[in-house]
Every structure is written in C-alpha cells, then in structure tokens.
Amino acid sequence: MIKTRVSIDVLGSKAFRLLLFFIIAQGMLSCSNQSENKPDKKPNVILIITDDQGFGDLGYYGNPNIKTPVLDSLAERSVRFDEFLVNPVCAPTRSAIMTGKYAMSTGVHDTYRGGAMMAPSEVTIAELLKEADYKTGMIGKWHLGDNYPMRPQDQGFDYTLNHLSGGIGQYGDWPNTLKGDRSYFDPILWKNGEQVQTQGYCSDVFTEAAIDFVKENKESPFFLYLSYNAPHGPLQLPQKYYDLYKDIDPDANVKDQGLPYPKVTEHSRENARKVYGMVTNIDDNLRLLFKSLDELELEENTLVIFMTDNGPQHPRYIAGMRGRKGSAFQGGVRVPSFWYYPKAFKEPRDIKTPAAHYDILPTLAELTGAKIPDDLKIEGTSLMPLLTKEESELPERIINRYWSRDAPVRYRNIATRKGNYKLVGVGKDDNGNDQFQLFNLDKDPYEQNDISSENKKLVDELKVEMDNWLNTMETSEHILDSPRPIIGTVFENPVMLNQNDANFIKKEGEKKELIYWDAIIKETKNYDIIVHLDQAMMDNGELELVIGDQREALSFKGEGQTNFVFKDLELSEGDITIMPKLYVMHNGEMEYKYPFYVEVKSL
C-alpha cells in the first residue's frame, strides 16, 4: 500500500485542519457503516419458574401480607399476561413449556407413578436454541424423567444442576429423602449427571449456580431455565425468613376485599406463613441475579420471563379465584407471567388475550431466530405479535386443561375454553350422569355462576371440542406406549430406578399395590441388580426379583441390611419389566414392603 505524506509546511493550517477533519469523518463513517452491518447479538433468555406459588402469592396482585419487592418491580416493568394458563400440576406444565405441546402427547400426564416421564424423541426449547448457537443451562427442578435418555442433559442442556423426582426430599429423590425435615438444606444434587454435595439452602444454591452460569456464558447468547423447587412442600425455610411472617395473620386485609375466599384453618394459615417466607427468599435471590445482569451489562439484551407452574397447594389468598393446585378451575391453572426485555418490549402493560405455557417455545424461537423443524407439530402460537404490539389479539383458539392420576378420565377435572367461555367437567352425579358447568369468564372471572342450564347448545358445542381433544390425547403415541429408561448405555451406569418413575399395580391377593419399572435393555450382557431399602432390615423375610420371565429369589434374616444384591445376571436386549417383591414377617404375617430404589449396574 502507498502512503501519502502531507507536509504542514506545504499546506496552510486551515487546509490541514480541513484535511484532518475529512480523514476523521471518513473514518467515523466507515466505523458507523461497519457497526450498521454487524448483526446484533442474539438476546439472552432466562426463564424463571417457581413451584406451587399461586397467583396471589405476590404483592403485585393485591396481597399486602407478603414481601416481594423484586418481583413486584419486575411486574411493573414487564409486559404482563393477565390470562396465562398452565396445567393444574407441575410435571405436565413443564413438559408443555419444553415442547410447545399438550403434556399428554409428550407422555406426561401426572407427577409420579410413571406419569412424569417425557418422551426423549420430543424436541425441546433447549435443543432448538442449541442449534441456534445458544449455550443452554437447566438449574433446579426438572421432573420429566430421572434416567437416560430423559434427563435434562439428554434433552439439549449443556449445563445441568438438578434434583430428582418432583421435589427435594420426596421419595423419588432418594439422595435427600432420609434427611427428613432438613432435605432443603445442603441438598445432594446432580451436576452434569454427577452426584454433588452442595452447601446452603436449596434456593440459594440454585441462584448461585445461575449467576455463575450467566458469568461464564456472558460472551455468548445463552438460555437459562431456572426452575426453583420452592415453595413446594415440604415447607422448609431458613429461620430468618420464617421469622418475617411468624406473627402475621395471612388473612388480614385480604379476606375482606369482597372477593371469594377459601375456607382456611390454623394449619393452612401456618402453611401460608412458611410459603410466604420461601417466596421472599426467592425474591431476595432474584435481586442478586438481576444485579449480576446489570453489572455484566446484560440486562438490556436479556429477556427475563417469570411464571409459576400451577396454583397454590394449600388454601390461602388467591385473588378471588376458584380452586387451587390440581384443579381445572382458574385458581389451579391461571398464573403470573411477566416478560421483561428492555431492548424490545418498551412499554409495560397488561395483555388480556389468553396465552399458555405451550406458547413459550414458538415465541422464543421467533425471538431468537431458532428454526422449528417443518415436520414438528406443536400446539403453541408465538406471542411476539402481542409482545411487540404488532397485533392486539390472537386468532381465537381452544385451550384445554386436565388432570387426574389416571389419564385420561372422562369427564373429571377437565376444562375446555373458547374465548371467554369455559366448560368444566366435574365428574358424575349420583345417577352416574356426566356433569358439566359453564362459565362466562368475562362476566364471572371467579367461576361462581354456572350458566350451563340456559346455554345447552353452547355446552354441546364445547363438549364436542372436549371430546375431540380427549380422543387425540387417548390415542397419542406416548400415552399408548409410555416412555421408559434405557439400561446398559455409556451415558448412565449404574442406573438408579426411583419411586417417582415407577409404576404401581394392584394384584389379586395382595393387600398393597406392587411397584415395578418398565425399562429397555440396550444390549444383552450381565448386570448386578441391587435393591436398596429406606431403613435397616431387622425382620426376617423373602425377596423375589422378577425380571421379565426370570425369577431370582432369596430368603434372609434381618441383620440390619440396607440392600440386597443379585450379582451377574444376564439380561436380554429389549423391553423388560423389573419388579422386586419384598416381604417381611410382621405380626406373624408376611407383609409386602416397597423397595427404596433399585440400582442396575452393567458389567
């Protein structure tokens, strides 16, 4: 390159200054053009979900007895969906979020007894965003299958820190179960598939990990699924948070608001005090997370979504709505939903159009530029037109909600909504006839006035929609053929089969249901199978291990054993059922006892 040297002596000072200005201006213009041509960094996404926090468990929605200043501030700055609908219980809500589909079509219809395993063939948000060059992290409660290939790290997440089962210390979460009323403190978790001992209260541990994930991935677009276990029961919390509420009356200044109010007892009031303390702890933790986003200069380009997974577990203030967790009425399925993205969602406001959990996947795909495969059929609709004010409404659609332990049961605890009209199946009357209630949510948001008798034609129309949906769910692939863990892979060895993902069956002659696991053996080889107990065995008994057509049996004297080992068993490739039948002598009779969990180790 030939450089031109300009002599100040030759050029007058004014000419020099003009030339210098021209050179600088050209340089600035060049930089500006480069900046304009450089693509914007993709937005980061943090999806925060709490467990069993009801619509009324926030100061923002009229509860003066709970301290949630951070969440209240987030609500005030966010686009808020006033009618955001989820499932009545947690695992189905989470599968719908992850896949953009109705939960039952993914294999998830319940919270345990084998009903909370999501089919590994489902495409998740994490997998879509990973394809779009996002770093993906999942922290907290997964509850969609605890074994390969259904764990979060099998479903698109680069980094995982999670507990097992539906809650820390539940029976399926065997590493923490025996800690009793201290299970939320110093929990044993699974970090990228490896068991780790953590220090501190669970929500604090999850938040610290979330902040670390954000810091480590600040240079890349990231998707963080921060799924708090609290305030799900058991209601354990640090003493200082309990002390904030120990002397309050949770019903004060809310019971007299003129809204319907549930029947409460002193026990439920005490539960409310503990829940409020757990929620305030989350609020304090979110202050730390949001402060980190600010310090890292990530806030402007980060979408933060806050929501809960269903209504409250116990009766307490719920902004006048009917029902709570487990119910298809509004108190079970309507939750807070705040979307805060300073870069694009400039105006905080309420959106009245009904939206749902399965809308999150297509919305994030549109926002981030992630491609949804052409052959992937989802239920959700992108909410971006509403969020950006391009549209004020979405096309009217049918929204269905359902839950019972067995799936599906007609017509128990099921709701079909079209526009403002909602048809609820409430079971059968004394004569065995199906019962339905109809509500106009525009005029009756608290579902107090059943108008089905004067609107029989509308009831029939909505029932047709309900039946069409049930027919589809009943025949969906993963309801007919439930997901199951795969044993004998390099991805998980040993495999720990826990009670949350087990099946139960009542057999003739048995006083109790028997427990078993359906699984897939990857290849024919030898395995050790260890049946673990939840306490030392001090009674004599017998253990029969049924594996498909194989039967292995042993008799034992109770000498403080905590497990029984069956060594070097050959298991054949393919589908298999594993059923440990443990009987102990009690009061002169052989009594069936549940195993704690079963360990299968390939050799």
XYZ file of C-alpha atoms in Angstrom:
603
model
C 0.000 0.000 0.000
C 1.371 3.501 -0.982
C 1.016 6.013 1.829
C 0.780 9.783 1.095
C 2.780 12.080 3.303
C 1.317 15.563 3.697
C 3.650 18.402 4.724
C 2.273 21.021 7.106
C 4.684 23.462 5.553
C 3.100 22.993 2.141
C -0.481 23.217 3.408
C -1.701 26.135 5.405
C -3.005 25.409 8.907
C -6.627 25.896 7.803
C -6.192 23.480 4.882
C -4.591 20.970 7.231
C -7.460 21.195 9.659
C -9.949 20.624 6.827
C -7.998 17.617 5.594
C -7.745 16.204 9.120
C -11.496 16.664 9.619
C -12.143 14.883 6.298
C -9.938 11.922 7.291
C -11.546 11.628 10.745
C -15.060 11.930 9.284
C -14.354 9.240 6.732
C -13.046 7.008 9.484
C -16.082 7.617 11.635
C -18.391 6.954 8.698
C -16.536 3.731 7.965
C -16.875 2.606 11.598
C -20.540 3.540 11.552
C -21.135 1.508 8.403
C -19.318 -1.444 9.933
C -21.466 -1.146 13.068
C -24.635 -0.993 10.992
C -23.603 -4.028 9.001
C -22.635 -6.028 12.092
C -25.526 -8.212 13.237
C -26.919 -7.551 16.687
C -26.093 -10.101 19.346
C -28.931 -12.537 19.855
C -30.951 -11.943 23.007
C -30.219 -13.954 26.120
C -33.196 -15.707 27.694
C -33.780 -16.521 31.352
C -36.953 -18.469 32.089
C -37.708 -18.466 35.825
C -40.391 -20.743 37.209
C -41.360 -21.314 40.829
C -43.138 -24.359 42.211
C -46.669 -24.119 43.693
C -46.540 -20.329 44.011
C -50.105 -19.163 43.448
C -51.399 -16.128 41.628
C -51.975 -14.387 44.957
C -48.516 -15.062 46.371
C -47.222 -11.691 45.192
C -47.672 -8.187 46.488
C -48.347 -7.057 42.922
C -51.632 -8.959 42.760
C -53.145 -7.462 45.868
C -51.591 -9.422 48.725
C -50.410 -6.931 51.391
C -49.118 -9.701 53.667
C -46.247 -10.953 51.516
C -42.959 -9.168 50.826
C -41.975 -9.481 47.145
C -40.449 -6.096 46.203
C -38.201 -7.501 43.452
C -40.960 -9.452 41.728
C -43.369 -6.542 42.165
C -40.842 -4.245 40.493
C -40.296 -6.764 37.701
C -44.063 -6.914 37.155
C -44.324 -3.137 36.962
C -41.616 -3.031 34.268
C -42.837 -6.012 32.264
C -45.356 -6.996 29.685
C -47.817 -8.991 31.784
C -50.136 -11.706 30.520
C -53.289 -11.347 32.571
C -54.655 -14.726 31.437
C -51.640 -17.052 31.312
C -52.774 -20.658 31.602
C -50.860 -23.758 32.665
C -51.710 -27.297 33.767
C -53.178 -27.975 37.216
C -49.988 -29.776 38.329
C -46.294 -29.332 37.781
C -44.794 -32.025 35.507
C -47.427 -31.573 32.756
C -46.842 -27.812 32.837
C -43.106 -28.315 32.453
C -43.399 -30.697 29.513
C -45.710 -28.244 27.719
C -43.193 -25.437 28.300
C -40.311 -27.515 26.990
C -42.066 -28.824 23.872
C -44.814 -26.381 22.889
C -47.306 -29.260 23.052
C -50.097 -30.547 25.215
C -48.451 -32.528 28.003
C -50.226 -35.838 27.411
C -48.981 -36.026 23.839
C -45.411 -35.977 25.229
C -46.133 -38.873 27.614
C -46.539 -36.697 30.708
C -49.922 -36.881 32.424
C -49.122 -36.895 36.149
C -46.480 -36.034 38.745
C -45.407 -39.574 39.715
C -46.283 -43.275 39.289
C -44.541 -43.262 35.933
C -46.634 -40.374 34.639
C -43.890 -37.738 34.716
C -41.525 -39.069 32.043
C -41.293 -37.094 28.809
C -40.600 -38.984 25.610
C -36.944 -38.452 24.584
C -37.999 -38.020 20.957
C -39.658 -34.707 21.840
C -37.841 -31.580 20.651
C -37.231 -29.138 23.492
C -36.586 -25.402 23.698
C -33.022 -26.201 24.711
C -32.441 -28.326 21.600
C -33.841 -25.645 19.311
C -31.744 -22.883 20.867
C -28.635 -25.042 20.966
C -28.973 -25.435 17.202
C -29.109 -21.623 17.064
C -25.696 -21.404 18.823
C -27.046 -20.786 22.314
C -25.421 -22.028 25.496
C -28.108 -23.802 27.472
C -28.427 -24.323 31.218
C -31.016 -26.011 33.433
C -30.968 -25.459 37.193
C -33.360 -26.789 39.830
C -36.446 -28.916 39.242
C -36.657 -30.984 36.048
C -39.363 -33.575 36.852
C -39.579 -35.027 33.351
C -37.677 -38.265 33.884
C -34.643 -39.033 36.031
C -32.875 -41.601 33.868
C -31.269 -41.656 30.423
C -32.496 -40.647 27.875
C -34.955 -38.308 29.610
C -32.666 -36.231 31.849
C -32.107 -32.531 31.092
C -28.613 -33.201 29.747
C -30.193 -35.689 27.318
C -32.708 -33.071 26.166
C -30.451 -30.268 24.970
C -28.959 -28.677 28.084
C -25.201 -28.099 28.159
C -25.102 -27.452 31.899
C -27.389 -29.038 34.479
C -27.747 -28.857 38.249
C -30.922 -30.590 39.336
C -32.601 -32.698 41.972
C -34.576 -35.853 41.274
C -38.302 -36.517 41.358
C -40.892 -33.782 41.861
C -39.296 -32.217 44.902
C -36.201 -32.307 47.079
C -36.698 -34.982 49.710
C -39.667 -36.658 48.034
C -39.381 -40.435 47.944
C -38.123 -40.452 44.380
C -35.340 -38.046 45.335
C -33.536 -40.812 47.177
C -30.273 -38.920 47.897
C -32.195 -36.474 50.141
C -35.239 -38.423 51.335
C -33.721 -39.709 54.558
C -32.738 -36.189 55.658
C -36.347 -35.592 56.670
C -37.122 -32.004 57.636
C -33.635 -30.839 56.564
C -33.784 -32.035 52.951
C -33.868 -28.456 51.562
C -30.600 -27.656 53.324
C -27.268 -28.817 51.865
C -29.067 -30.960 49.268
C -27.316 -33.620 47.230
C -27.824 -32.648 43.592
C -26.800 -33.886 40.148
C -24.357 -31.679 38.263
C -23.989 -32.666 34.627
C -25.026 -36.174 35.611
C -22.654 -36.500 38.558
C -23.795 -36.502 42.178
C -22.550 -33.488 44.162
C -22.937 -32.368 47.758
C -23.951 -28.709 47.970
C -23.897 -26.283 50.865
C -26.757 -23.970 51.810
C -30.498 -23.607 51.360
C -31.732 -25.019 48.045
C -32.982 -21.746 46.507
C -29.724 -20.033 47.456
C -27.738 -22.877 45.883
C -29.728 -22.691 42.653
C -29.350 -18.912 42.413
C -25.595 -19.028 42.982
C -25.305 -21.611 40.196
C -27.472 -19.435 37.927
C -25.246 -16.404 38.490
C -22.161 -18.500 37.755
C -23.754 -19.786 34.545
C -24.538 -16.239 33.396
C -20.994 -15.052 34.143
C -19.397 -17.996 32.355
C -21.538 -17.501 29.240
C -21.746 -13.715 29.101
C -19.944 -13.587 25.750
C -22.368 -15.990 24.089
C -26.121 -15.918 23.754
C -27.500 -18.162 26.473
C -30.743 -19.786 27.552
C -31.119 -20.419 31.274
C -34.033 -22.416 32.677
C -34.033 -21.531 36.386
C -36.626 -23.782 37.980
C -36.935 -23.281 41.729
C -38.159 -26.181 43.875
C -39.681 -23.731 46.389
C -42.278 -23.031 47.647
C -43.301 -26.675 47.057
C -43.702 -28.778 50.183
C -42.223 -29.909 52.464
C -42.301 -26.306 53.660
C -38.728 -25.899 54.873
C -37.076 -22.492 55.019
C -34.279 -20.596 56.775
C -35.278 -19.387 60.222
C -34.876 -15.706 59.378
C -37.475 -15.994 56.610
C -39.910 -17.806 58.861
C -39.395 -15.105 61.474
C -40.541 -12.460 58.958
C -44.024 -13.991 58.984
C -44.393 -15.981 62.196
C -46.626 -13.359 63.824
C -48.751 -12.289 60.832
C -52.327 -13.239 60.036
C -52.260 -14.310 56.350
C -55.979 -13.488 56.072
C -55.649 -9.896 57.299
C -56.698 -7.231 54.794
C -57.422 -9.814 52.086
C -60.388 -11.750 53.434
C -62.464 -8.577 53.396
C -61.593 -7.493 49.828
C -65.040 -8.529 48.648
C -63.673 -11.462 46.619
C -64.455 -15.158 47.105
C -62.160 -16.597 49.770
C -61.305 -20.237 50.509
C -62.004 -21.969 53.790
C -58.864 -21.805 55.900
C -57.726 -23.382 59.150
C -54.927 -22.519 61.525
C -52.883 -25.260 59.855
C -53.348 -23.681 56.414
C -52.520 -20.255 57.874
C -49.258 -21.659 59.209
C -48.551 -23.158 55.781
C -49.138 -19.713 54.255
C -46.600 -18.135 56.616
C -43.974 -20.676 55.546
C -44.800 -20.306 51.848
C -44.530 -16.521 52.136
C -41.096 -16.885 53.728
C -39.955 -19.225 50.949
C -41.225 -16.805 48.291
C -39.484 -13.846 49.951
C -36.260 -15.869 49.929
C -36.686 -16.373 46.166
C -37.380 -12.653 45.815
C -34.101 -11.840 47.592
C -32.261 -14.322 45.391
C -33.667 -12.774 42.229
C -32.351 -9.419 43.418
C -28.859 -10.960 43.297
C -29.427 -12.462 39.848
C -30.776 -9.215 38.383
C -27.905 -7.267 39.964
C -25.450 -9.572 38.187
C -27.176 -8.964 34.856
C -26.845 -5.236 35.430
C -23.193 -5.417 36.464
C -22.359 -7.550 33.436
C -24.234 -5.078 31.186
C -26.552 -7.868 30.048
C -29.883 -6.545 31.268
C -30.775 -4.597 28.120
C -30.406 -7.617 25.847
C -31.814 -10.306 28.140
C -35.398 -11.480 28.121
C -36.462 -12.447 31.625
C -39.662 -14.464 31.928
C -41.134 -15.123 35.349
C -44.009 -17.550 35.898
C -45.244 -20.268 38.210
C -46.231 -23.833 37.361
C -49.751 -24.073 38.836
C -51.918 -22.761 41.646
C -51.131 -22.946 45.365
C -51.131 -26.307 47.114
C -52.876 -25.040 50.267
C -55.939 -22.782 50.758
C -54.944 -19.127 51.106
C -55.381 -15.813 49.296
C -55.592 -16.404 45.552
C -57.097 -13.153 44.279
C -60.640 -14.494 44.480
C -60.200 -17.400 42.074
C -61.847 -20.775 42.498
C -59.775 -23.899 43.078
C -56.084 -24.401 43.652
C -53.314 -26.831 42.610
C -54.782 -29.893 40.920
C -57.953 -28.097 39.832
C -59.038 -27.203 36.298
C -60.745 -24.100 37.703
C -58.878 -20.799 37.347
C -57.173 -20.997 40.747
C -55.330 -24.106 39.588
C -54.353 -23.006 36.090
C -54.025 -19.197 35.959
C -50.568 -17.973 36.956
C -48.442 -14.806 36.851
C -46.458 -14.318 33.640
C -44.054 -11.377 33.349
C -41.923 -10.741 30.247
C -39.165 -8.158 30.697
C -36.963 -7.316 27.718
C -35.818 -3.662 27.784
C -34.358 -3.769 24.282
C -37.626 -4.564 22.524
C -40.588 -4.544 24.922
C -40.575 -0.845 25.738
C -43.978 -0.348 27.296
C -45.071 -2.209 30.462
C -48.696 -3.243 30.079
C -51.283 -5.955 30.608
C -52.265 -8.274 27.776
C -55.779 -9.630 28.194
C -55.591 -12.189 25.371
C -55.391 -15.711 26.832
C -51.951 -17.257 26.425
C -50.485 -20.537 27.611
C -47.360 -22.412 28.601
C -47.024 -24.117 25.214
C -46.715 -20.685 23.573
C -43.284 -20.152 25.126
C -41.378 -22.403 22.690
C -42.638 -20.796 19.457
C -42.248 -17.318 20.986
C -38.610 -17.920 21.901
C -37.959 -19.493 18.517
C -39.219 -16.370 16.744
C -37.354 -14.030 19.100
C -34.008 -15.819 18.777
C -34.213 -16.900 15.162
C -34.181 -20.582 16.107
C -35.740 -22.788 13.466
C -38.652 -25.035 14.319
C -38.411 -28.159 12.124
C -41.012 -28.202 9.383
C -42.308 -31.607 10.472
C -42.624 -30.656 14.146
C -46.284 -30.205 15.036
C -46.793 -28.035 18.098
C -49.827 -26.648 19.848
C -48.408 -23.260 20.794
C -48.518 -19.938 18.975
C -45.845 -17.246 19.022
C -46.735 -14.375 21.333
C -44.321 -11.979 19.650
C -47.089 -10.029 17.824
C -48.642 -9.269 21.216
C -45.343 -8.556 22.941
C -44.229 -6.089 20.243
C -47.703 -4.565 19.814
C -47.861 -5.594 16.156
C -51.198 -7.194 16.990
C -53.652 -6.627 19.819
C -55.287 -10.065 19.620
C -54.527 -13.616 18.520
C -56.954 -15.729 16.492
C -59.481 -17.365 18.808
C -58.470 -20.878 19.790
C -59.460 -23.757 22.042
C -57.465 -24.208 25.265
C -57.887 -27.486 27.178
C -56.852 -28.309 30.741
C -56.988 -31.625 32.552
C -55.553 -33.636 35.406
C -56.154 -36.839 37.308
C -53.821 -39.616 38.409
C -55.078 -41.819 35.589
C -55.072 -40.321 32.135
C -57.452 -39.502 30.753
C -60.700 -39.942 32.677
C -63.948 -38.607 31.229
C -65.136 -36.114 32.409
C -63.395 -35.436 35.688
C -61.478 -32.238 36.356
C -61.251 -31.215 32.724
C -61.851 -27.815 31.123
C -62.281 -26.597 27.559
C -62.099 -22.866 26.935
C -63.045 -20.899 23.835
C -62.845 -17.146 24.110
C -64.427 -16.150 27.405
C -66.499 -19.325 27.728
C -65.181 -22.224 29.762
C -66.773 -25.651 30.094
C -65.664 -27.696 33.115
C -66.257 -31.424 33.535
C -66.788 -32.072 37.236
C -67.412 -35.836 37.311
C -70.656 -37.767 37.610
C -73.803 -37.170 39.622
C -75.418 -39.719 41.935
C -77.102 -41.394 38.976
C -73.878 -41.791 37.007
C -74.576 -38.965 34.579
C -71.736 -36.730 33.408
C -71.829 -33.278 34.971
C -70.635 -30.051 33.379
C -70.518 -26.429 34.450
C -70.260 -23.463 32.072
C -68.856 -20.036 32.889
C -68.519 -16.707 31.112
C -65.158 -15.545 32.422
C -65.691 -12.023 31.144
C -68.688 -11.540 33.423
C -67.770 -14.140 36.042
C -63.967 -14.349 36.402
C -64.287 -16.165 39.735
C -66.397 -19.009 38.280
C -69.237 -18.646 40.752
C -72.250 -18.764 38.418
C -72.857 -21.906 36.383
C -74.789 -20.930 33.231
C -74.903 -24.378 31.618
C -78.658 -24.907 32.068
C -79.551 -21.845 29.984
C -76.858 -22.419 27.342
C -77.255 -26.075 26.407
C -76.299 -25.514 22.775
C -73.002 -23.914 23.781
C -72.386 -26.721 26.280
C -72.858 -29.267 23.485
C -70.530 -27.356 21.158
C -67.763 -27.125 23.741
C -68.233 -30.754 24.742
C -67.627 -31.756 21.114
C -64.338 -29.822 21.268
C -63.510 -31.507 24.582
C -64.209 -34.954 23.123
C -62.118 -34.264 20.027
C -59.207 -33.302 22.251
C -59.628 -36.319 24.520
C -59.770 -38.629 21.507
C -56.475 -37.196 20.298
C -54.813 -37.479 23.695
C -56.056 -41.021 24.339
C -54.566 -42.236 21.058
C -51.327 -40.256 21.203
C -48.180 -42.309 20.742
C -46.642 -41.690 24.142
C -49.810 -42.383 26.121
C -50.237 -45.729 24.374
C -46.524 -46.527 24.710
C -45.109 -44.775 27.762
C -41.518 -43.511 27.837
C -39.053 -45.667 29.756
C -35.394 -45.535 30.819
C -32.670 -47.295 28.836
C -30.279 -49.516 30.799
C -26.796 -50.547 29.680
C -25.512 -47.421 27.949
C -22.319 -45.423 28.449
C -24.455 -42.402 29.273
C -25.678 -43.700 32.631
C -24.125 -46.532 34.587
C -25.294 -47.519 37.103
C -28.945 -46.679 36.558
C -30.903 -45.789 39.692
C -34.614 -46.531 39.303
C -36.557 -44.379 41.747
C -40.134 -44.477 43.009
C -41.238 -41.349 41.157
C -40.781 -43.032 37.774
C -42.087 -46.431 38.911
C -45.423 -47.999 38.044
C -47.852 -49.450 40.575
C -50.272 -52.331 40.119
C -52.821 -53.984 42.399
C -52.761 -57.773 42.021
C -55.353 -60.186 43.283
C -54.495 -61.488 46.713
C -52.189 -58.566 47.508
C -53.133 -56.065 50.201
C -50.905 -53.364 48.735
C -50.041 -52.241 45.240
C -46.847 -53.746 43.857
C -44.153 -51.498 42.429
C -42.303 -52.156 39.161
C -40.300 -50.391 36.463
C -40.634 -50.752 32.701
C -37.253 -50.290 31.020
C -35.284 -51.054 27.865
C -32.111 -53.168 27.953
C -29.696 -51.719 25.392
C -27.796 -54.945 24.754
C -27.626 -58.452 26.127
C -24.981 -58.604 28.830
C -24.561 -59.245 32.532
C -25.700 -56.866 35.258
C -25.671 -56.505 39.016
C -29.034 -55.506 40.484
C -29.132 -54.006 43.967
C -32.421 -53.480 45.787
C -31.973 -50.618 48.265
C -34.046 -50.111 51.434
C -35.001 -46.928 53.247
C -34.079 -48.367 56.648
C -32.033 -51.175 58.123
C -33.822 -54.521 57.824
C -34.361 -56.075 61.235
C -37.105 -58.546 60.260
C -36.788 -61.878 58.520
C -38.208 -62.092 55.047
C -38.034 -63.074 51.410
C -37.154 -61.166 48.266
C -38.170 -62.286 44.808
C -36.765 -60.314 41.911
C -38.913 -60.670 38.803
C -37.168 -59.564 35.596
C -39.331 -60.328 32.611
C -39.622 -64.135 32.657
C -36.669 -64.521 35.023
C -37.119 -65.014 38.747
C -34.400 -64.751 41.340
C -35.242 -65.365 44.988
C -33.546 -65.266 48.366
C -34.554 -65.654 51.993
C -32.886 -63.581 54.679
C -32.624 -62.971 58.369
C -32.981 -59.352 59.392
C -29.477 -58.335 60.441
C -29.502 -54.605 59.651
C -29.184 -54.933 55.878
C -29.796 -51.780 53.838
C -29.688 -53.518 50.458
C -29.782 -56.899 48.764
C -27.508 -57.725 45.814
C -28.223 -60.012 42.858
C -24.918 -60.452 41.068
C -24.010 -61.212 37.484
C -27.471 -61.634 35.988
C -27.774 -61.889 32.216
C -30.468 -59.573 30.856
C -31.576 -59.802 27.254
C -31.819 -56.853 24.873
C -35.256 -55.298 24.545
C -38.189 -54.222 26.669
C -38.201 -55.520 30.214
C -40.101 -55.206 33.493
C -38.232 -55.173 36.811
C -40.332 -55.969 39.901
C -38.757 -56.544 43.331
C -41.247 -58.342 45.606
C -40.017 -57.871 49.163
C -41.944 -59.484 52.030
C -41.052 -59.258 55.727
C -42.508 -61.041 58.744
C -44.709 -58.659 60.707
C -47.136 -59.687 63.476
C -46.967 -63.288 62.322
C -47.759 -62.482 58.666
C -45.645 -61.823 55.593
C -46.154 -58.170 54.648
C -45.150 -56.532 51.358
C -42.629 -53.689 51.653
C -41.709 -51.151 48.990
C -38.068 -51.016 47.941
C -36.484 -47.575 48.284
C -34.851 -47.649 44.841
C -33.242 -50.198 42.527
C -29.702 -49.912 41.164
C -28.825 -51.660 37.901
C -25.121 -51.801 37.007
C -23.890 -53.118 33.671
C -20.703 -55.208 33.927
